[in-house]
Amino acid sequence: MPLTTGQILHDRYRIVRLLGQGGFGAVYRAWDVTLDRPCAVKESFELSPEGQRQFLREARLLARLSHPHLPRVTDYFTLPGQGQYLVMDFVEGQDLEELRARAGGRLPASQALPWISQVCDALSYLHRQTPAVIHRDIKPANIKITPPDQDYPHGRAMLVDFGVAKTFDPALRTTLGARAVTPGYSPIEQYGQGTTDARSDIYALGATLYSLLTGEVPPEATARAVQDTLIPPRQANPALAPELEEAVSRALQMKPSARFQDAAEFKRAITE
């Protein structure tokens, strides 16, 4: 049953409004009445034993993370017969999809690159966890830019929505948890055609940067596997530097072995 505006959840969280909803859950803006601050409440509709175990794994996974470009998880609880809930920092600001649309479809490289570099830092942190954490749903709508402040005069990039974040098991050469894809941003291996690992996030971040710089979403990876119709970045936006085109194109290689092998390498390629 959907939560309603004004409802007090778990004797602590007052629901402000629904932010988004899908088949498996919903996310709400809420107010923590104990600490007197805004928060985000993620609700899982999955009440099966395996679904509950997966959500608890996610909560434990995210609760141990601490990075300036990732929201913190602050609470987790279950309401029997109703759902499971994850409470996270509420990130103020607009996402890159909104900013891109407001700018007429694409952003100048001088604006986009610092934010993507910050996301690279967040990915480097996630990928060196033990086991590695793979985000698996990087796209413009999942990168929020906070309002400017003293430390970040142009706003800080925050990688949000860990709904499909996964731990990577090198022994199994796979990720633990459910699959999900976003056409245009998910690499071919996320469709079940190969191993998903840190390089899958590199592809998605490359697709994100491509869309920000060109105003176009890359073709879906399954279509590219049949006939690659990806428009070269400088053909879509001649103002781009050749070195930047080369970096974006490498991140978007179909074969994981041909991509940047880690986020730090990608960051160097787009900033140096």
mmCIF file of C-alpha atoms in Angstrom:
data_model
loop_
_atom_site.group_PDB
_atom_site.id
_atom_site.type_symbol
_atom_site.label_atom_id
_atom_site.label_comp_id
_atom_site.label_asym_id
_atom_site.label_seq_id
_atom_site.Cartn_x
_atom_site.Cartn_y
_atom_site.Cartn_z
ATOM 1 C CA MET A 1 0.000 0.000 0.000
ATOM 2 C CA PRO A 2 1.497 3.395 -0.981
ATOM 3 C CA LEU A 3 2.578 5.677 1.825
ATOM 4 C CA THR A 4 0.597 8.899 2.158
ATOM 5 C CA THR A 5 1.684 12.490 2.672
ATOM 6 C CA GLY A 6 1.870 13.286 6.380
ATOM 7 C CA GLN A 7 2.021 9.632 7.419
ATOM 8 C CA ILE A 8 4.491 8.906 10.234
ATOM 9 C CA LEU A 9 6.531 5.812 9.467
ATOM 10 C CA HIS A 10 8.266 3.811 12.190
ATOM 11 C CA ASP A 11 7.365 6.543 14.726
ATOM 12 C CA ARG A 12 10.068 8.740 13.180
ATOM 13 C CA TYR A 13 9.792 9.538 9.478
ATOM 14 C CA ARG A 14 7.037 11.866 8.203
ATOM 15 C CA ILE A 15 6.311 11.260 4.529
ATOM 16 C CA VAL A 16 6.475 14.471 2.480
ATOM 17 C CA ARG A 17 5.912 13.258 -1.087
ATOM 18 C CA LEU A 18 6.460 10.399 -3.500
ATOM 19 C CA LEU A 19 9.640 10.850 -5.577
ATOM 20 C CA GLY A 20 9.367 7.779 -7.788
ATOM 21 C CA GLN A 21 7.782 4.344 -7.997
ATOM 22 C CA GLY A 22 8.423 1.119 -9.891
ATOM 23 C CA GLY A 23 7.297 -2.468 -9.843
ATOM 24 C CA PHE A 24 9.465 -3.418 -6.886
ATOM 25 C CA GLY A 25 9.322 -0.361 -4.677
ATOM 26 C CA ALA A 26 9.053 3.376 -4.208
ATOM 27 C CA VAL A 27 11.166 6.273 -2.963
ATOM 28 C CA TYR A 28 9.788 9.108 -0.852
ATOM 29 C CA ARG A 29 11.060 12.407 0.415
ATOM 30 C CA ALA A 30 10.523 12.402 4.176
ATOM 31 C CA TRP A 31 11.365 14.328 7.315
ATOM 32 C CA ASP A 32 13.266 12.731 10.188
ATOM 33 C CA VAL A 33 11.326 14.143 13.159
ATOM 34 C CA THR A 34 13.947 12.869 15.619
ATOM 35 C CA LEU A 35 16.943 14.596 14.018
ATOM 36 C CA ASP A 36 14.859 17.381 12.408
ATOM 37 C CA ARG A 37 16.237 17.008 8.893
ATOM 38 C CA PRO A 38 15.150 15.789 5.453
ATOM 39 C CA CYS A 39 15.773 12.216 4.337
ATOM 40 C CA ALA A 40 14.835 9.783 1.579
ATOM 41 C CA VAL A 41 12.888 6.620 2.390
ATOM 42 C CA LYS A 42 13.129 3.711 -0.005
ATOM 43 C CA GLU A 43 10.320 1.154 0.275
ATOM 44 C CA SER A 44 10.559 -2.388 -1.069
ATOM 45 C CA PHE A 45 7.335 -4.124 -2.048
ATOM 46 C CA GLU A 46 9.077 -7.500 -2.181
ATOM 47 C CA LEU A 47 7.939 -9.591 0.775
ATOM 48 C CA SER A 48 9.194 -13.002 -0.353
ATOM 49 C CA PRO A 49 11.951 -14.513 1.812
ATOM 50 C CA GLU A 50 14.557 -14.115 -0.971
ATOM 51 C CA GLY A 51 13.413 -10.565 -1.688
ATOM 52 C CA GLN A 52 13.751 -9.675 1.969
ATOM 53 C CA ARG A 53 17.218 -11.231 2.154
ATOM 54 C CA GLN A 54 18.292 -9.267 -0.952
ATOM 55 C CA PHE A 55 17.030 -5.985 0.483
ATOM 56 C CA LEU A 56 18.808 -6.629 3.785
ATOM 57 C CA ARG A 57 22.027 -7.420 1.870
ATOM 58 C CA GLU A 58 21.639 -4.097 0.048
ATOM 59 C CA ALA A 59 21.061 -2.219 3.314
ATOM 60 C CA ARG A 60 24.164 -3.717 4.927
ATOM 61 C CA LEU A 61 26.167 -3.111 1.772
ATOM 62 C CA LEU A 62 25.244 0.561 1.566
ATOM 63 C CA ALA A 63 25.419 1.258 5.291
ATOM 64 C CA ARG A 64 29.171 0.694 5.363
ATOM 65 C CA LEU A 65 29.870 3.187 2.568
ATOM 66 C CA SER A 66 31.116 6.694 3.301
ATOM 67 C CA HIS A 67 32.162 9.001 0.460
ATOM 68 C CA PRO A 68 31.519 12.686 -0.351
ATOM 69 C CA HIS A 69 29.852 11.784 -3.666
ATOM 70 C CA LEU A 70 27.536 9.091 -2.278
ATOM 71 C CA PRO A 71 24.487 9.500 -0.008
ATOM 72 C CA ARG A 72 24.711 7.845 3.413
ATOM 73 C CA VAL A 73 22.376 5.110 4.587
ATOM 74 C CA THR A 74 21.168 5.983 8.086
ATOM 75 C CA ASP A 75 18.497 3.404 8.955
ATOM 76 C CA TYR A 76 16.850 0.139 7.927
ATOM 77 C CA PHE A 77 13.693 -1.512 9.260
ATOM 78 C CA THR A 78 10.873 -3.894 8.333
ATOM 79 C CA LEU A 79 7.160 -3.476 8.987
ATOM 80 C CA PRO A 80 5.624 -6.986 8.950
ATOM 81 C CA GLY A 81 3.089 -7.454 6.172
ATOM 82 C CA GLN A 82 3.794 -4.001 4.753
ATOM 83 C CA GLY A 83 7.345 -3.655 3.464
ATOM 84 C CA GLN A 84 11.027 -3.065 4.086
ATOM 85 C CA TYR A 85 12.522 0.407 4.341
ATOM 86 C CA LEU A 86 15.896 1.965 3.786
ATOM 87 C CA VAL A 87 16.540 5.542 4.967
ATOM 88 C CA MET A 88 19.208 7.609 3.216
ATOM 89 C CA ASP A 89 20.374 11.204 3.014
ATOM 90 C CA PHE A 90 18.067 13.284 0.868
ATOM 91 C CA VAL A 91 20.190 14.900 -1.835
ATOM 92 C CA GLU A 92 19.018 18.389 -2.745
ATOM 93 C CA GLY A 93 19.459 19.595 -6.308
ATOM 94 C CA GLN A 94 18.691 18.621 -9.896
ATOM 95 C CA ASP A 95 19.817 15.516 -11.721
ATOM 96 C CA LEU A 96 21.878 15.641 -14.900
ATOM 97 C CA GLU A 97 18.922 14.617 -17.035
ATOM 98 C CA GLU A 98 17.044 17.691 -15.826
ATOM 99 C CA LEU A 99 20.072 19.951 -16.267
ATOM 100 C CA ARG A 100 20.702 18.590 -19.754
ATOM 101 C CA ALA A 101 17.093 19.243 -20.781
ATOM 102 C CA ARG A 102 17.170 22.726 -19.304
ATOM 103 C CA ALA A 103 20.334 23.504 -21.278
ATOM 104 C CA GLY A 104 18.685 22.520 -24.562
ATOM 105 C CA GLY A 105 19.793 18.888 -24.744
ATOM 106 C CA ARG A 106 23.470 18.920 -23.954
ATOM 107 C CA LEU A 107 26.012 20.480 -21.609
ATOM 108 C CA PRO A 108 29.366 22.088 -22.437
ATOM 109 C CA ALA A 109 32.350 19.873 -21.670
ATOM 110 C CA SER A 110 33.681 22.486 -19.228
ATOM 111 C CA GLN A 111 30.571 21.950 -17.112
ATOM 112 C CA ALA A 112 30.047 18.205 -17.525
ATOM 113 C CA LEU A 113 33.604 16.935 -17.043
ATOM 114 C CA PRO A 114 34.175 18.091 -13.447
ATOM 115 C CA TRP A 115 30.938 16.396 -12.386
ATOM 116 C CA ILE A 116 31.752 13.171 -14.244
ATOM 117 C CA SER A 117 35.231 13.247 -12.662
ATOM 118 C CA GLN A 118 33.599 13.349 -9.241
ATOM 119 C CA VAL A 119 31.481 10.328 -10.153
ATOM 120 C CA CYS A 120 34.706 8.576 -11.215
ATOM 121 C CA ASP A 121 35.997 9.172 -7.676
ATOM 122 C CA ALA A 122 32.834 7.621 -6.241
ATOM 123 C CA LEU A 123 33.180 4.604 -8.548
ATOM 124 C CA SER A 124 36.830 4.136 -7.641
ATOM 125 C CA TYR A 125 35.739 3.986 -4.003
ATOM 126 C CA LEU A 126 32.893 1.545 -4.696
ATOM 127 C CA HIS A 127 34.976 -0.744 -6.873
ATOM 128 C CA ARG A 128 37.790 -1.122 -4.352
ATOM 129 C CA GLN A 129 35.465 -2.306 -1.590
ATOM 130 C CA THR A 130 35.841 -5.936 -0.520
ATOM 131 C CA PRO A 131 33.912 -7.327 -2.253
ATOM 132 C CA ALA A 132 33.639 -4.680 -4.974
ATOM 133 C CA VAL A 133 30.332 -2.804 -5.212
ATOM 134 C CA ILE A 134 28.948 -2.402 -8.729
ATOM 135 C CA HIS A 135 26.314 0.325 -9.100
ATOM 136 C CA ARG A 136 24.756 -1.122 -12.292
ATOM 137 C CA ASP A 137 22.399 1.756 -13.082
ATOM 138 C CA ILE A 138 24.496 4.827 -13.860
ATOM 139 C CA LYS A 139 22.653 7.325 -16.051
ATOM 140 C CA PRO A 140 22.052 11.092 -16.027
ATOM 141 C CA ALA A 141 18.904 10.730 -13.906
ATOM 142 C CA ASN A 142 20.945 8.980 -11.185
ATOM 143 C CA ILE A 143 23.537 11.738 -10.802
ATOM 144 C CA LYS A 144 22.286 14.696 -8.787
ATOM 145 C CA ILE A 145 24.055 18.050 -8.600
ATOM 146 C CA THR A 146 23.724 19.788 -5.257
ATOM 147 C CA PRO A 147 23.313 23.559 -4.941
ATOM 148 C CA PRO A 148 26.661 25.433 -5.002
ATOM 149 C CA ASP A 149 28.496 25.981 -1.726
ATOM 150 C CA GLN A 150 31.945 27.066 -0.538
ATOM 151 C CA ASP A 151 33.533 23.682 -1.188
ATOM 152 C CA TYR A 152 31.743 23.063 -4.502
ATOM 153 C CA PRO A 153 31.058 26.427 -6.185
ATOM 154 C CA HIS A 154 29.543 24.660 -9.202
ATOM 155 C CA GLY A 155 27.659 22.045 -7.174
ATOM 156 C CA ARG A 156 28.684 18.576 -6.113
ATOM 157 C CA ALA A 157 27.859 15.454 -8.125
ATOM 158 C CA MET A 158 26.156 12.746 -6.080
ATOM 159 C CA LEU A 159 25.684 9.216 -7.434
ATOM 160 C CA VAL A 160 22.269 8.126 -6.198
ATOM 161 C CA ASP A 161 19.692 5.333 -6.555
ATOM 162 C CA PHE A 162 21.412 2.159 -5.464
ATOM 163 C CA GLY A 163 18.369 0.059 -6.273
ATOM 164 C CA VAL A 164 20.429 -2.489 -8.203
ATOM 165 C CA ALA A 165 23.832 -2.026 -6.545
ATOM 166 C CA LYS A 166 25.599 -5.345 -6.293
ATOM 167 C CA THR A 167 28.596 -7.003 -4.758
ATOM 168 C CA PHE A 168 30.915 -8.713 -7.207
ATOM 169 C CA ASP A 169 32.114 -12.221 -6.365
ATOM 170 C CA PRO A 170 35.399 -12.890 -8.240
ATOM 171 C CA ALA A 171 35.179 -16.603 -7.437
ATOM 172 C CA LEU A 172 31.796 -16.876 -9.156
ATOM 173 C CA ARG A 173 32.716 -14.277 -11.806
ATOM 174 C CA THR A 174 29.296 -12.763 -11.356
ATOM 175 C CA THR A 175 27.318 -10.287 -9.315
ATOM 176 C CA LEU A 176 24.965 -11.195 -6.514
ATOM 177 C CA GLY A 177 21.441 -9.867 -6.938
ATOM 178 C CA ALA A 178 18.759 -9.051 -9.475
ATOM 179 C CA ARG A 179 19.435 -7.868 -13.015
ATOM 180 C CA ALA A 180 18.178 -4.573 -14.373
ATOM 181 C CA VAL A 181 18.937 -2.643 -17.539
ATOM 182 C CA THR A 182 18.451 0.909 -18.799
ATOM 183 C CA PRO A 183 18.432 0.984 -22.631
ATOM 184 C CA GLY A 184 21.265 3.091 -23.994
ATOM 185 C CA TYR A 185 23.212 3.075 -20.731
ATOM 186 C CA SER A 186 23.527 -0.605 -19.776
ATOM 187 C CA PRO A 187 26.359 -2.615 -21.409
ATOM 188 C CA ILE A 188 25.766 -5.844 -23.281
ATOM 189 C CA GLU A 189 26.944 -8.024 -20.385
ATOM 190 C CA GLN A 190 24.138 -6.687 -18.206
ATOM 191 C CA TYR A 191 21.670 -8.400 -20.556
ATOM 192 C CA GLY A 192 23.120 -11.737 -19.486
ATOM 193 C CA GLN A 193 25.717 -11.956 -22.244
ATOM 194 C CA GLY A 194 28.890 -12.084 -20.173
ATOM 195 C CA THR A 195 30.288 -11.157 -16.779
ATOM 196 C CA THR A 196 29.170 -7.960 -15.087
ATOM 197 C CA ASP A 197 31.943 -6.203 -13.183
ATOM 198 C CA ALA A 198 33.421 -2.744 -12.537
ATOM 199 C CA ARG A 199 33.901 -2.193 -16.268
ATOM 200 C CA SER A 200 30.118 -2.339 -16.675
ATOM 201 C CA ASP A 201 29.905 0.870 -14.645
ATOM 202 C CA ILE A 202 32.597 2.391 -16.892
ATOM 203 C CA TYR A 203 30.392 1.741 -19.938
ATOM 204 C CA ALA A 204 27.350 3.290 -18.254
ATOM 205 C CA LEU A 205 29.324 6.359 -17.175
ATOM 206 C CA GLY A 206 30.728 6.663 -20.701
ATOM 207 C CA ALA A 207 27.180 6.497 -22.078
ATOM 208 C CA THR A 208 26.145 9.155 -19.575
ATOM 209 C CA LEU A 209 28.967 11.470 -20.650
ATOM 210 C CA TYR A 210 28.173 10.783 -24.316
ATOM 211 C CA SER A 211 24.559 11.840 -23.816
ATOM 212 C CA LEU A 212 25.535 14.970 -21.881
ATOM 213 C CA LEU A 213 28.007 16.099 -24.554
ATOM 214 C CA THR A 214 26.079 15.127 -27.692
ATOM 215 C CA GLY A 215 22.442 15.407 -26.652
ATOM 216 C CA GLU A 216 21.888 11.852 -27.892
ATOM 217 C CA VAL A 217 21.384 8.622 -25.942
ATOM 218 C CA PRO A 218 23.594 5.829 -27.330
ATOM 219 C CA PRO A 219 21.825 2.979 -29.139
ATOM 220 C CA GLU A 220 20.870 0.068 -26.913
ATOM 221 C CA ALA A 221 23.758 -2.361 -26.458
ATOM 222 C CA THR A 222 21.760 -5.291 -27.861
ATOM 223 C CA ALA A 223 21.206 -3.315 -31.076
ATOM 224 C CA ARG A 224 24.880 -2.325 -31.224
ATOM 225 C CA ALA A 225 25.816 -5.991 -30.994
ATOM 226 C CA VAL A 226 23.935 -6.616 -34.259
ATOM 227 C CA GLN A 227 24.893 -3.417 -36.081
ATOM 228 C CA ASP A 228 26.761 -0.653 -34.321
ATOM 229 C CA THR A 229 25.109 2.653 -35.268
ATOM 230 C CA LEU A 230 26.719 4.718 -32.497
ATOM 231 C CA ILE A 231 27.383 8.183 -33.919
ATOM 232 C CA PRO A 232 30.976 9.294 -33.151
ATOM 233 C CA PRO A 233 30.864 12.015 -30.466
ATOM 234 C CA ARG A 234 32.502 14.718 -32.613
ATOM 235 C CA GLN A 235 30.098 14.015 -35.459
ATOM 236 C CA ALA A 236 27.251 14.821 -33.076
ATOM 237 C CA ASN A 237 29.126 17.726 -31.462
ATOM 238 C CA PRO A 238 32.064 19.084 -33.527
ATOM 239 C CA ALA A 239 33.121 21.339 -30.622
ATOM 240 C CA LEU A 240 34.501 18.351 -28.695
ATOM 241 C CA ALA A 241 38.251 17.832 -28.503
ATOM 242 C CA PRO A 242 39.605 14.738 -30.314
ATOM 243 C CA GLU A 243 41.092 13.446 -27.035
ATOM 244 C CA LEU A 244 37.704 13.651 -25.345
ATOM 245 C CA GLU A 245 36.031 11.824 -28.218
ATOM 246 C CA GLU A 246 38.649 9.082 -27.934
ATOM 247 C CA ALA A 247 38.047 8.736 -24.179
ATOM 248 C CA VAL A 248 34.259 8.542 -24.507
ATOM 249 C CA SER A 249 34.509 6.066 -27.390
ATOM 250 C CA ARG A 250 36.850 3.834 -25.407
ATOM 251 C CA ALA A 251 34.512 3.793 -22.407
ATOM 252 C CA LEU A 252 31.717 2.714 -24.778
ATOM 253 C CA GLN A 253 33.517 -0.241 -26.301
ATOM 254 C CA MET A 254 31.332 -3.330 -26.494
ATOM 255 C CA LYS A 255 34.057 -5.642 -25.188
ATOM 256 C CA PRO A 256 34.882 -4.971 -21.516
ATOM 257 C CA SER A 257 38.564 -5.695 -22.198
ATOM 258 C CA ALA A 258 38.662 -2.784 -24.667
ATOM 259 C CA ARG A 259 37.269 -0.250 -22.189
ATOM 260 C CA PHE A 260 39.091 1.609 -19.447
ATOM 261 C CA GLN A 261 39.784 -0.998 -16.823
ATOM 262 C CA ASP A 262 39.052 1.234 -13.843
ATOM 263 C CA ALA A 263 37.401 4.560 -13.060
ATOM 264 C CA ALA A 264 40.678 6.292 -12.181
ATOM 265 C CA GLU A 265 41.986 5.566 -15.670
ATOM 266 C CA PHE A 266 38.804 6.998 -17.196
ATOM 267 C CA LYS A 267 39.102 10.094 -15.011
ATOM 268 C CA ARG A 268 42.687 10.723 -16.129
ATOM 269 C CA ALA A 269 41.641 10.441 -19.769
ATOM 270 C CA ILE A 270 38.938 13.106 -19.473
ATOM 271 C CA THR A 271 40.777 15.540 -17.205
ATOM 272 C CA GLU A 272 44.434 15.556 -18.286
#
